[in-house]
CSV table of C-alpha atoms in Angstrom, one decimal:
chain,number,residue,atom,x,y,z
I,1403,UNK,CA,128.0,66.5,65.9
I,1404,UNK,CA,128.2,66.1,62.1
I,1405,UNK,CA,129.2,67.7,60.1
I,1406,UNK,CA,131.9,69.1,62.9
I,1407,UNK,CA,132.5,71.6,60.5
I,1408,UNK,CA,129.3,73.0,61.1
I,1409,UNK,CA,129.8,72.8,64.8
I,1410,UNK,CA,128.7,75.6,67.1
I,1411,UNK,CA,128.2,76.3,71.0
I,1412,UNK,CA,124.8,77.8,71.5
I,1413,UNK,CA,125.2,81.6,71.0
I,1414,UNK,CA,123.4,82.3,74.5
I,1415,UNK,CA,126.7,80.7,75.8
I,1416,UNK,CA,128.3,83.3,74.8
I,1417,UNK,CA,129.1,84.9,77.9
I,1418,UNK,CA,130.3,82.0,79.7
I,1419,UNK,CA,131.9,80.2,77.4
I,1420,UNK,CA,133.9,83.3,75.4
I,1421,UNK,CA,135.9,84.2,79.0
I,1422,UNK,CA,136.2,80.6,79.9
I,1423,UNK,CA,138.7,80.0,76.6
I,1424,UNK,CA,140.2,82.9,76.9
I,1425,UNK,CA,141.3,81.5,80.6
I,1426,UNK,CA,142.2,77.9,78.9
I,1427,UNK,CA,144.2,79.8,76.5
I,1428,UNK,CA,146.0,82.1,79.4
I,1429,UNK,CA,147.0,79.0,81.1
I,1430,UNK,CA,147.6,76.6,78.4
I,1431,UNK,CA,145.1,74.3,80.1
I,1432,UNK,CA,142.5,72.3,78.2
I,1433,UNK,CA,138.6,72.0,77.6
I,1434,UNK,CA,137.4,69.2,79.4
I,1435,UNK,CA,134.5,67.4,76.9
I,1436,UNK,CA,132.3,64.4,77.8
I,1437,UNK,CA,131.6,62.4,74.6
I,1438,UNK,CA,128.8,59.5,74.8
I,1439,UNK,CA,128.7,58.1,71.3
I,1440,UNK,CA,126.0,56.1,73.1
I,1441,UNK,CA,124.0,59.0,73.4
I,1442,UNK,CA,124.0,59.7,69.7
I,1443,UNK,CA,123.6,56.4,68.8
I,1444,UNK,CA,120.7,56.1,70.8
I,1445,UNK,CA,118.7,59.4,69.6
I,1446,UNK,CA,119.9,59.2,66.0
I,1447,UNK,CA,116.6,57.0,65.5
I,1448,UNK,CA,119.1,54.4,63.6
I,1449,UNK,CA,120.9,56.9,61.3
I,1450,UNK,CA,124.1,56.3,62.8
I,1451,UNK,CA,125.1,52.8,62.4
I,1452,UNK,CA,126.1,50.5,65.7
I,1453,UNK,CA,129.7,49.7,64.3
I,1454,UNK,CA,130.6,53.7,63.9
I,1455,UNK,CA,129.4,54.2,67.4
I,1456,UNK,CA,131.6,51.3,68.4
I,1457,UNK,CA,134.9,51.8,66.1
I,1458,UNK,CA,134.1,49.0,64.3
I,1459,UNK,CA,135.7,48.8,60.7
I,1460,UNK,CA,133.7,50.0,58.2
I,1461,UNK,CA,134.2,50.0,54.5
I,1462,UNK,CA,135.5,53.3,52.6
I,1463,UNK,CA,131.7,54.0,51.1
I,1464,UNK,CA,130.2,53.9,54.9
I,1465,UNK,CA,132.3,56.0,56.3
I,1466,UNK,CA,130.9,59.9,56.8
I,1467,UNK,CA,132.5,62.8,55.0
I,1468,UNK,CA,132.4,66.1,56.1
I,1469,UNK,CA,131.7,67.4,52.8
I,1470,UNK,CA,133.3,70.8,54.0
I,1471,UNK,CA,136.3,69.7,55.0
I,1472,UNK,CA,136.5,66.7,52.7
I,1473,UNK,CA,137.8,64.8,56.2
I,1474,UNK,CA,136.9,60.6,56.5
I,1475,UNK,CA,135.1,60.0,59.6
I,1476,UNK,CA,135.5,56.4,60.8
I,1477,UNK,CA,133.8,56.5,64.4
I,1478,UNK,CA,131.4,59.0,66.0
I,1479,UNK,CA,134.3,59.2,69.3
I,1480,UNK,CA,136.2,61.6,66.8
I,1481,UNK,CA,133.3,63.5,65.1
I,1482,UNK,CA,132.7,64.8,68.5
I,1483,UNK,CA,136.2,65.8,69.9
I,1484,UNK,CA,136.2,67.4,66.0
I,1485,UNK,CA,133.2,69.1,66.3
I,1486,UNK,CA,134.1,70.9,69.7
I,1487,UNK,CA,137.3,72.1,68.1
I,1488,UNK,CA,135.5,73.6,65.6
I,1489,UNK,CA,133.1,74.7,67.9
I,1490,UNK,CA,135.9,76.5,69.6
I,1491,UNK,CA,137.7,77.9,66.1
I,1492,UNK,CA,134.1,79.5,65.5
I,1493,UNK,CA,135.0,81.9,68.6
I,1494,UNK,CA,138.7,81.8,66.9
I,1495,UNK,CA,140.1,79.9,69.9
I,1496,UNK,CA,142.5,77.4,67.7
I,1497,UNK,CA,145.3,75.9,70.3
I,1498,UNK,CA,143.1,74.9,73.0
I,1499,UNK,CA,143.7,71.0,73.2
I,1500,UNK,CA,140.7,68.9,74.5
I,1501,UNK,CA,141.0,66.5,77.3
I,1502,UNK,CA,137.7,63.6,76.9
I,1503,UNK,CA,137.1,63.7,80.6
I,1504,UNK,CA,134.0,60.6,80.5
I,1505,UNK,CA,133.3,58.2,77.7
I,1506,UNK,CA,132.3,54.8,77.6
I,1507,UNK,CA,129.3,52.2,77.4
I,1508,UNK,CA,126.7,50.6,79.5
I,1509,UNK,CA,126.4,47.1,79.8
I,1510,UNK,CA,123.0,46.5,81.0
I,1511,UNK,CA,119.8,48.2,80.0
I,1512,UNK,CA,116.2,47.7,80.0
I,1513,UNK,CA,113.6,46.6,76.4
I,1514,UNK,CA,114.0,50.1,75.5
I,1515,UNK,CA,117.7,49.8,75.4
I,1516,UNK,CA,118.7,46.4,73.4
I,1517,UNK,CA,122.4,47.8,72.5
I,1518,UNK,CA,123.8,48.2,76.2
I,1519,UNK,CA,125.0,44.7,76.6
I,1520,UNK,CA,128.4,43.9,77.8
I,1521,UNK,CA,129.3,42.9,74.2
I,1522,UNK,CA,128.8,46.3,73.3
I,1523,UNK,CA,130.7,47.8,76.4
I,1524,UNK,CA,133.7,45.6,76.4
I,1525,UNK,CA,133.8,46.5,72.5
I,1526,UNK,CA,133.4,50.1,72.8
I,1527,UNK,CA,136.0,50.5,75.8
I,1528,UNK,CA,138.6,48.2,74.3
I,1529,UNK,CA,138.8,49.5,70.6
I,1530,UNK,CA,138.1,53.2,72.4
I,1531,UNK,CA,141.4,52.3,74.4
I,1532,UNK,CA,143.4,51.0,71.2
I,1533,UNK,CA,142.3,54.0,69.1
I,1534,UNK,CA,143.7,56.4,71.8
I,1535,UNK,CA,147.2,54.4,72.7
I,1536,UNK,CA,147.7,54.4,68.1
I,1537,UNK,CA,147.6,57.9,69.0
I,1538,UNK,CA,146.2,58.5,65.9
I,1539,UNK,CA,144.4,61.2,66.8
I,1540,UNK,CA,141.2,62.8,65.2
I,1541,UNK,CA,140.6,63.6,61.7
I,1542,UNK,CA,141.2,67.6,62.0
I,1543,UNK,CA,144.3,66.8,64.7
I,1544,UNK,CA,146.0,63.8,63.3
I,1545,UNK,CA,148.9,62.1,65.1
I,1546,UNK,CA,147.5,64.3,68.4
I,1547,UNK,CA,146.3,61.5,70.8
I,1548,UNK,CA,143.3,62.8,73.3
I,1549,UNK,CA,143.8,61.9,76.7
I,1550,UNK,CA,140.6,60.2,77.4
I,1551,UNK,CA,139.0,59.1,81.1
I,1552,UNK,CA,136.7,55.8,80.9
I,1553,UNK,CA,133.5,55.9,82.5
I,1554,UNK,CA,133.0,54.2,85.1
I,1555,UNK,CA,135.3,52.2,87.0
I,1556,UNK,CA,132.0,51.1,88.8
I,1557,UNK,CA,128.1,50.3,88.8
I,1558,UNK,CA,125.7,52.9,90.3
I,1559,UNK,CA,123.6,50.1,91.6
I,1560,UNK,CA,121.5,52.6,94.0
I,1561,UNK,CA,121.2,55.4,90.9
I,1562,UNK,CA,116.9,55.7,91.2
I,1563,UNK,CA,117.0,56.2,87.1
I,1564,UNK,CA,116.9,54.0,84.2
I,1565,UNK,CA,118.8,51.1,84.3
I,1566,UNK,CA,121.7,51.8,81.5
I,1567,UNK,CA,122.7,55.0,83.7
I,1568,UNK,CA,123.3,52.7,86.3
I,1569,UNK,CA,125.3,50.0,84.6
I,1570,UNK,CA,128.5,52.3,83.1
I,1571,UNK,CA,130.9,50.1,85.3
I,1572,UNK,CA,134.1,48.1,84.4
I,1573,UNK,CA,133.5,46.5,88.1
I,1574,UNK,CA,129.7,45.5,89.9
I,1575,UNK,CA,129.1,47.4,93.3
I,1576,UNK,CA,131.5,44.6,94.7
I,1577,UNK,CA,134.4,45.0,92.7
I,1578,UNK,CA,133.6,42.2,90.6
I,1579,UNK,CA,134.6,42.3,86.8
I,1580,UNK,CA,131.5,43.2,84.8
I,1581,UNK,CA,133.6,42.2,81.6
I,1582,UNK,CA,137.1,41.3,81.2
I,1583,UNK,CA,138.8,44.4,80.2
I,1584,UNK,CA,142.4,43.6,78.2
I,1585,UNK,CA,144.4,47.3,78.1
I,1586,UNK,CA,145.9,46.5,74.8
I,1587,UNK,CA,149.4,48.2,74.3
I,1588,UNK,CA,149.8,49.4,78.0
I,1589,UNK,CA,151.4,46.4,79.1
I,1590,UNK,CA,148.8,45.3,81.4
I,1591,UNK,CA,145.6,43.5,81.9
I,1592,UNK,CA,142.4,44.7,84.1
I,1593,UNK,CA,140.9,42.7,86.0
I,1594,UNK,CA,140.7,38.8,85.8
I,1595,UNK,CA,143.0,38.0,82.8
I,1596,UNK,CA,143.0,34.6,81.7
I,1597,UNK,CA,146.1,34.4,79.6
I,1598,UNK,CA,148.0,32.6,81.8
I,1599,UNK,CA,145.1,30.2,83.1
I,1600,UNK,CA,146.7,28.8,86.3
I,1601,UNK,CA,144.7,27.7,89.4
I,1602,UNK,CA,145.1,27.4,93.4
I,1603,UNK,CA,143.1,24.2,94.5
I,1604,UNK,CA,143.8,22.4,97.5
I,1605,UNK,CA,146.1,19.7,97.4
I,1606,UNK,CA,145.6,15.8,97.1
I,1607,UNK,CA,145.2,13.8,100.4
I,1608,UNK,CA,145.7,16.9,102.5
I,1609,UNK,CA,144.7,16.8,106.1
I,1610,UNK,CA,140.8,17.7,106.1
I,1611,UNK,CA,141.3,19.8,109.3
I,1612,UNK,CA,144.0,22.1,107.9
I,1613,UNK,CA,142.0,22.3,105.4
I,1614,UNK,CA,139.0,23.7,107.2
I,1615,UNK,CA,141.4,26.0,108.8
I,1616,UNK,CA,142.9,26.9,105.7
I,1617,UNK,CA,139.2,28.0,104.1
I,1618,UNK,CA,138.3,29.8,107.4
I,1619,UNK,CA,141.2,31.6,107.3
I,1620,UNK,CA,140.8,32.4,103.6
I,1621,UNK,CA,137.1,33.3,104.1
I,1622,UNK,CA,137.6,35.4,107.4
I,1623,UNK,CA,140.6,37.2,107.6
I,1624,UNK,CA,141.8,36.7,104.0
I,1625,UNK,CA,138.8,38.4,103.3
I,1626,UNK,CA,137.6,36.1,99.7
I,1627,UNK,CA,134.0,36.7,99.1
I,1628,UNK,CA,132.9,33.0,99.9
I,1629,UNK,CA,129.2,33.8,99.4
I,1630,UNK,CA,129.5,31.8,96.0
I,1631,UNK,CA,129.8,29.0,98.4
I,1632,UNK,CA,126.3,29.4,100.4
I,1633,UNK,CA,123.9,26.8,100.2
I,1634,UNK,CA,121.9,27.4,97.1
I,1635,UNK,CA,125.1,29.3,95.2
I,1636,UNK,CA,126.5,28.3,92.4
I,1637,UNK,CA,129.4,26.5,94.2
I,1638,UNK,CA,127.7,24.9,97.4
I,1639,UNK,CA,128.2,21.5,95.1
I,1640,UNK,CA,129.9,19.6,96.1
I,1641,UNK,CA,129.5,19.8,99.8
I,1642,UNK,CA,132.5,19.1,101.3
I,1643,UNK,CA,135.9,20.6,102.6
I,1644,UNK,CA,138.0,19.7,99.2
I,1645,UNK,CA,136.0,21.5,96.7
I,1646,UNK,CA,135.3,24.4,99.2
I,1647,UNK,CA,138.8,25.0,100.2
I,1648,UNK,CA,140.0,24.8,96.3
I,1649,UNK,CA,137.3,27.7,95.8
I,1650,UNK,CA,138.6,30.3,98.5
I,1651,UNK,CA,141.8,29.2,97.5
I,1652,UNK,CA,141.8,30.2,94.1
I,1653,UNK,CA,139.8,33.4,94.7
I,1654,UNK,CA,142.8,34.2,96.9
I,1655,UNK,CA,145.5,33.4,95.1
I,1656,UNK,CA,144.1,35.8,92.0
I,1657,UNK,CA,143.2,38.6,94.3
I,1658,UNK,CA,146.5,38.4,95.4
I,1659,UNK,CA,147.5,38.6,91.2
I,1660,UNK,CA,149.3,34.9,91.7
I,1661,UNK,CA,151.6,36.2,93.7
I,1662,UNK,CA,154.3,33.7,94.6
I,1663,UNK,CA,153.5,32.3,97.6
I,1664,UNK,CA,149.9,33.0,97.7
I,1665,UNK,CA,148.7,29.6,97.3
I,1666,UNK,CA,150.7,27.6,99.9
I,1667,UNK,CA,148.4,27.5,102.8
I,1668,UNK,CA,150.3,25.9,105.1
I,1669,UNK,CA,151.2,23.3,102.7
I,1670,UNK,CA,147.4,22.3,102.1
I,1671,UNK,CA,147.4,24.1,98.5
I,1672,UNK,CA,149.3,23.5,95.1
I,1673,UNK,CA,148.7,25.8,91.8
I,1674,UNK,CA,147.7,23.6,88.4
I,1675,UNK,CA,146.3,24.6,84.7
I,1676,UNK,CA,143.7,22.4,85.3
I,1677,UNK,CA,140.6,24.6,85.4
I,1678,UNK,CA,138.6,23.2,88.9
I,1679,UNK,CA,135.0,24.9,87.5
I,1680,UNK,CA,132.0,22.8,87.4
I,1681,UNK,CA,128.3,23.1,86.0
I,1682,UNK,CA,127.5,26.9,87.3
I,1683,UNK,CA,130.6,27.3,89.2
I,1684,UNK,CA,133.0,29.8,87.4
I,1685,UNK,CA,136.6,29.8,89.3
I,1686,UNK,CA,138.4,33.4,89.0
I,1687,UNK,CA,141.2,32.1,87.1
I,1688,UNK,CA,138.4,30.8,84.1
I,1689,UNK,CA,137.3,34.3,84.1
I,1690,UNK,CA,134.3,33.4,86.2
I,1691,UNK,CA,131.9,36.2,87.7
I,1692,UNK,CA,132.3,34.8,91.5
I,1693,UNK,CA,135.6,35.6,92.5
I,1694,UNK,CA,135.8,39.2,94.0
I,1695,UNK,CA,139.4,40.9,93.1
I,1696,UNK,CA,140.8,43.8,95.7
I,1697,UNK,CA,144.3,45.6,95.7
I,1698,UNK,CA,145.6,43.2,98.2
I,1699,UNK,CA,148.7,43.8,100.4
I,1700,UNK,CA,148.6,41.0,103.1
I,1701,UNK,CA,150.9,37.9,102.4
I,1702,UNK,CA,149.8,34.2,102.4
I,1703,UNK,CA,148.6,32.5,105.2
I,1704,UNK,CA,151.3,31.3,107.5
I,1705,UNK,CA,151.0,29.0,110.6
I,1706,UNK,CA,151.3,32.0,112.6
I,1707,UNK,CA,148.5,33.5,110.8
I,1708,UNK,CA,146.1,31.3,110.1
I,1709,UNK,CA,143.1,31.1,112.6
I,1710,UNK,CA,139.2,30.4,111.7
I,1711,UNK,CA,138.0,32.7,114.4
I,1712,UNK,CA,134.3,31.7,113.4
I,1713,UNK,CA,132.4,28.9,115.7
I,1714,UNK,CA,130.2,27.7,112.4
I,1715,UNK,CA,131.3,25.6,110.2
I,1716,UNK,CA,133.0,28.3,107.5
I,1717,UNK,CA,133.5,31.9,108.3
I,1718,UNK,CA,132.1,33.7,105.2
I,1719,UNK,CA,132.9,37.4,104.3
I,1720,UNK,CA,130.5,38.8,102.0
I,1721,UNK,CA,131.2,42.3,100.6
I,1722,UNK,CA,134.8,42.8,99.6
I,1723,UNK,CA,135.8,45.7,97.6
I,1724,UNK,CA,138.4,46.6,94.8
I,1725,UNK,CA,140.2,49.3,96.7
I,1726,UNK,CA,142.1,50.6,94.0
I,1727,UNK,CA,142.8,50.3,90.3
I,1728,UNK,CA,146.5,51.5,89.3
I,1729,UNK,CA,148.0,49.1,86.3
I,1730,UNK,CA,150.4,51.5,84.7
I,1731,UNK,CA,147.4,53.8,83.8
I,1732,UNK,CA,144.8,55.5,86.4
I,1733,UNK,CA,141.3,55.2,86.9
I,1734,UNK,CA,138.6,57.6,87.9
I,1735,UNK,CA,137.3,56.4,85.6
I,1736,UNK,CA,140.2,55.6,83.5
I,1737,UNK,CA,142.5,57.3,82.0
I,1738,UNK,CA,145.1,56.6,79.0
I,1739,UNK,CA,147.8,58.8,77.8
């Protein structure tokens, strides 16, 4: 992809691609480009630098010219989406916009792989994100902002291939966070924010059985992910109803998106800024990784809803999934502008 200037689809694609943008142009529709600076990264055999691939600043002397053009080069996201649209002027198709239908960065990967971390993800997607909200556009389209899809709004746990490919998620297979993910200038935070750190635990001196109703509730049909609390988990300690309850009640209360009313439970629960995470045992509201966050519509327990409907000692629902994404800007993926 560099120099775009020198860009070019491969001649045999002639026939394909020729009639193809001559439809996009008929319809004023768009070419729809995948761009994996990833990828590039990963084959240049360290020619490209990590902080281009990741929009990291870099100082006037690193940045690549396109000595034909004479155009500064800051990131490797723009030498692409440049180098199609010369690509496409080659064939003299010069109005066809470009829509970046997948981009983004995996979080996991195995000893051949030592750059998909979820430091490199989170970094990639959120400065990827700010770059195409400044709408600054690319180098040859300045001020045009590309409308850009993140991949993936989840894990391919059950992909059979290596394990990078399978790790491209904002969420895990359970709709848990894999990073937290702030949309910078869109007015709205994915996942579990913790800029207002506030907590549901449940409340002093309350009446142990209400309690346990309470967390049965909360772990049956309130459907929190209470698997953390297994014997063996990270949050079995302590054993007893207080800490338990305060643990499906908190996971509730920021599925729901602290809702008002969401942490009530019958009176049993109170919200506080006092983080209740011990040791291992990472609350949703810290930004922990055992919570499990859905698009909830149901309201808070109320005495006429609240049931244990399990004879053991705590009804445990595994397995909950984040049923939707919509926070002022849609995921597929993800998409911005």
């Amino acid at each position: 992809s560099f120099p775009p200037s020198q860009a070019f689809f491969n001649r045999s694609w002639d026939p394909v691609m020729v009639p193809l943008l001559k439809f996009l142009q008929s319809t004023g529709s768009f070419l729809m480009l995948n761009v994996y600076p990833y990828y590039d990264y990963m084959q240049s055999n360290g020619v490209i630098p990590l902080d281009y691939a990741l929009f990291r600043p870099l100082p006037p002397n690193k940045e690549a010219v396109d000595t034909n053009t004479l155009l500064h080069y800051t990131n490797v996201f723009d030498a692409v989406v440049d180098a199609a649209y010369f690509a496409m002027s080659y064939l003299n198709f010069t109005n066809i916009p470009i829509i970046v239908t997948e981009s983004g960065w995996p979080s996991n990967g195995d000893s051949s792989e030592p750059d998909a971390t979820i430091d490199n993800a989170n970094t990639y997607n959120s400065n990827l994100i700010r770059h195409v909200l400044n709408t600054t556009g690319t180098p040859k389209h300045p001020g045009i902002a590309v409308s850009t899809y993140i991949y993936e709004l989840y894990n391919e746990d059950l992909k059979s291939v290596s394990v990078s490919e399978k790790n491209w998620g904002l969420f895990d297979a359970n709709g848990v966070p894999v990073y937290i993910l702030h949309l910078t200038g869109s007015g709205a935070v994915l996942a579990n924010d913790t800029t207002n750190q506030t907590f549901c635990v449940a409340r002093e001196g309350a009446d142990p059985k209400m309690l346990q109703a309470a967390l049965d509730w909360a772990c049956g049909p309130g459907k929190v992910d209470c698997s953390p609390l297994l014997q063996g988990q990270p949050c079995y300690q302590p054993d007893n109803v207080v800490a338990h309850a305060t643990y499906a009640f908190d996971a509730y209360y920021h599925r729901m998106a602290m809702a008002e009313g969401t942490c009530n439970f019958n009176g049993v629960a109170t919200v506080t800024t006092t983080d209740p995470g011990h040791g291992s045992c990472k609350f949703p509201g810290s930004g922990g990784t055992n919570g499990t966050f859905i698009n909830g519509t149901s309201l808070a327990p109320s005495s006429n809803s609240m049931s244990s409907g399990c004879p053991s000692r705590y009804f445990y629902s595994s397995g909950a999934f984040m049923s939707s994404a919509m926070i002022g800007v849609f995921f597929w993926s993800a998409v911005f502008l």
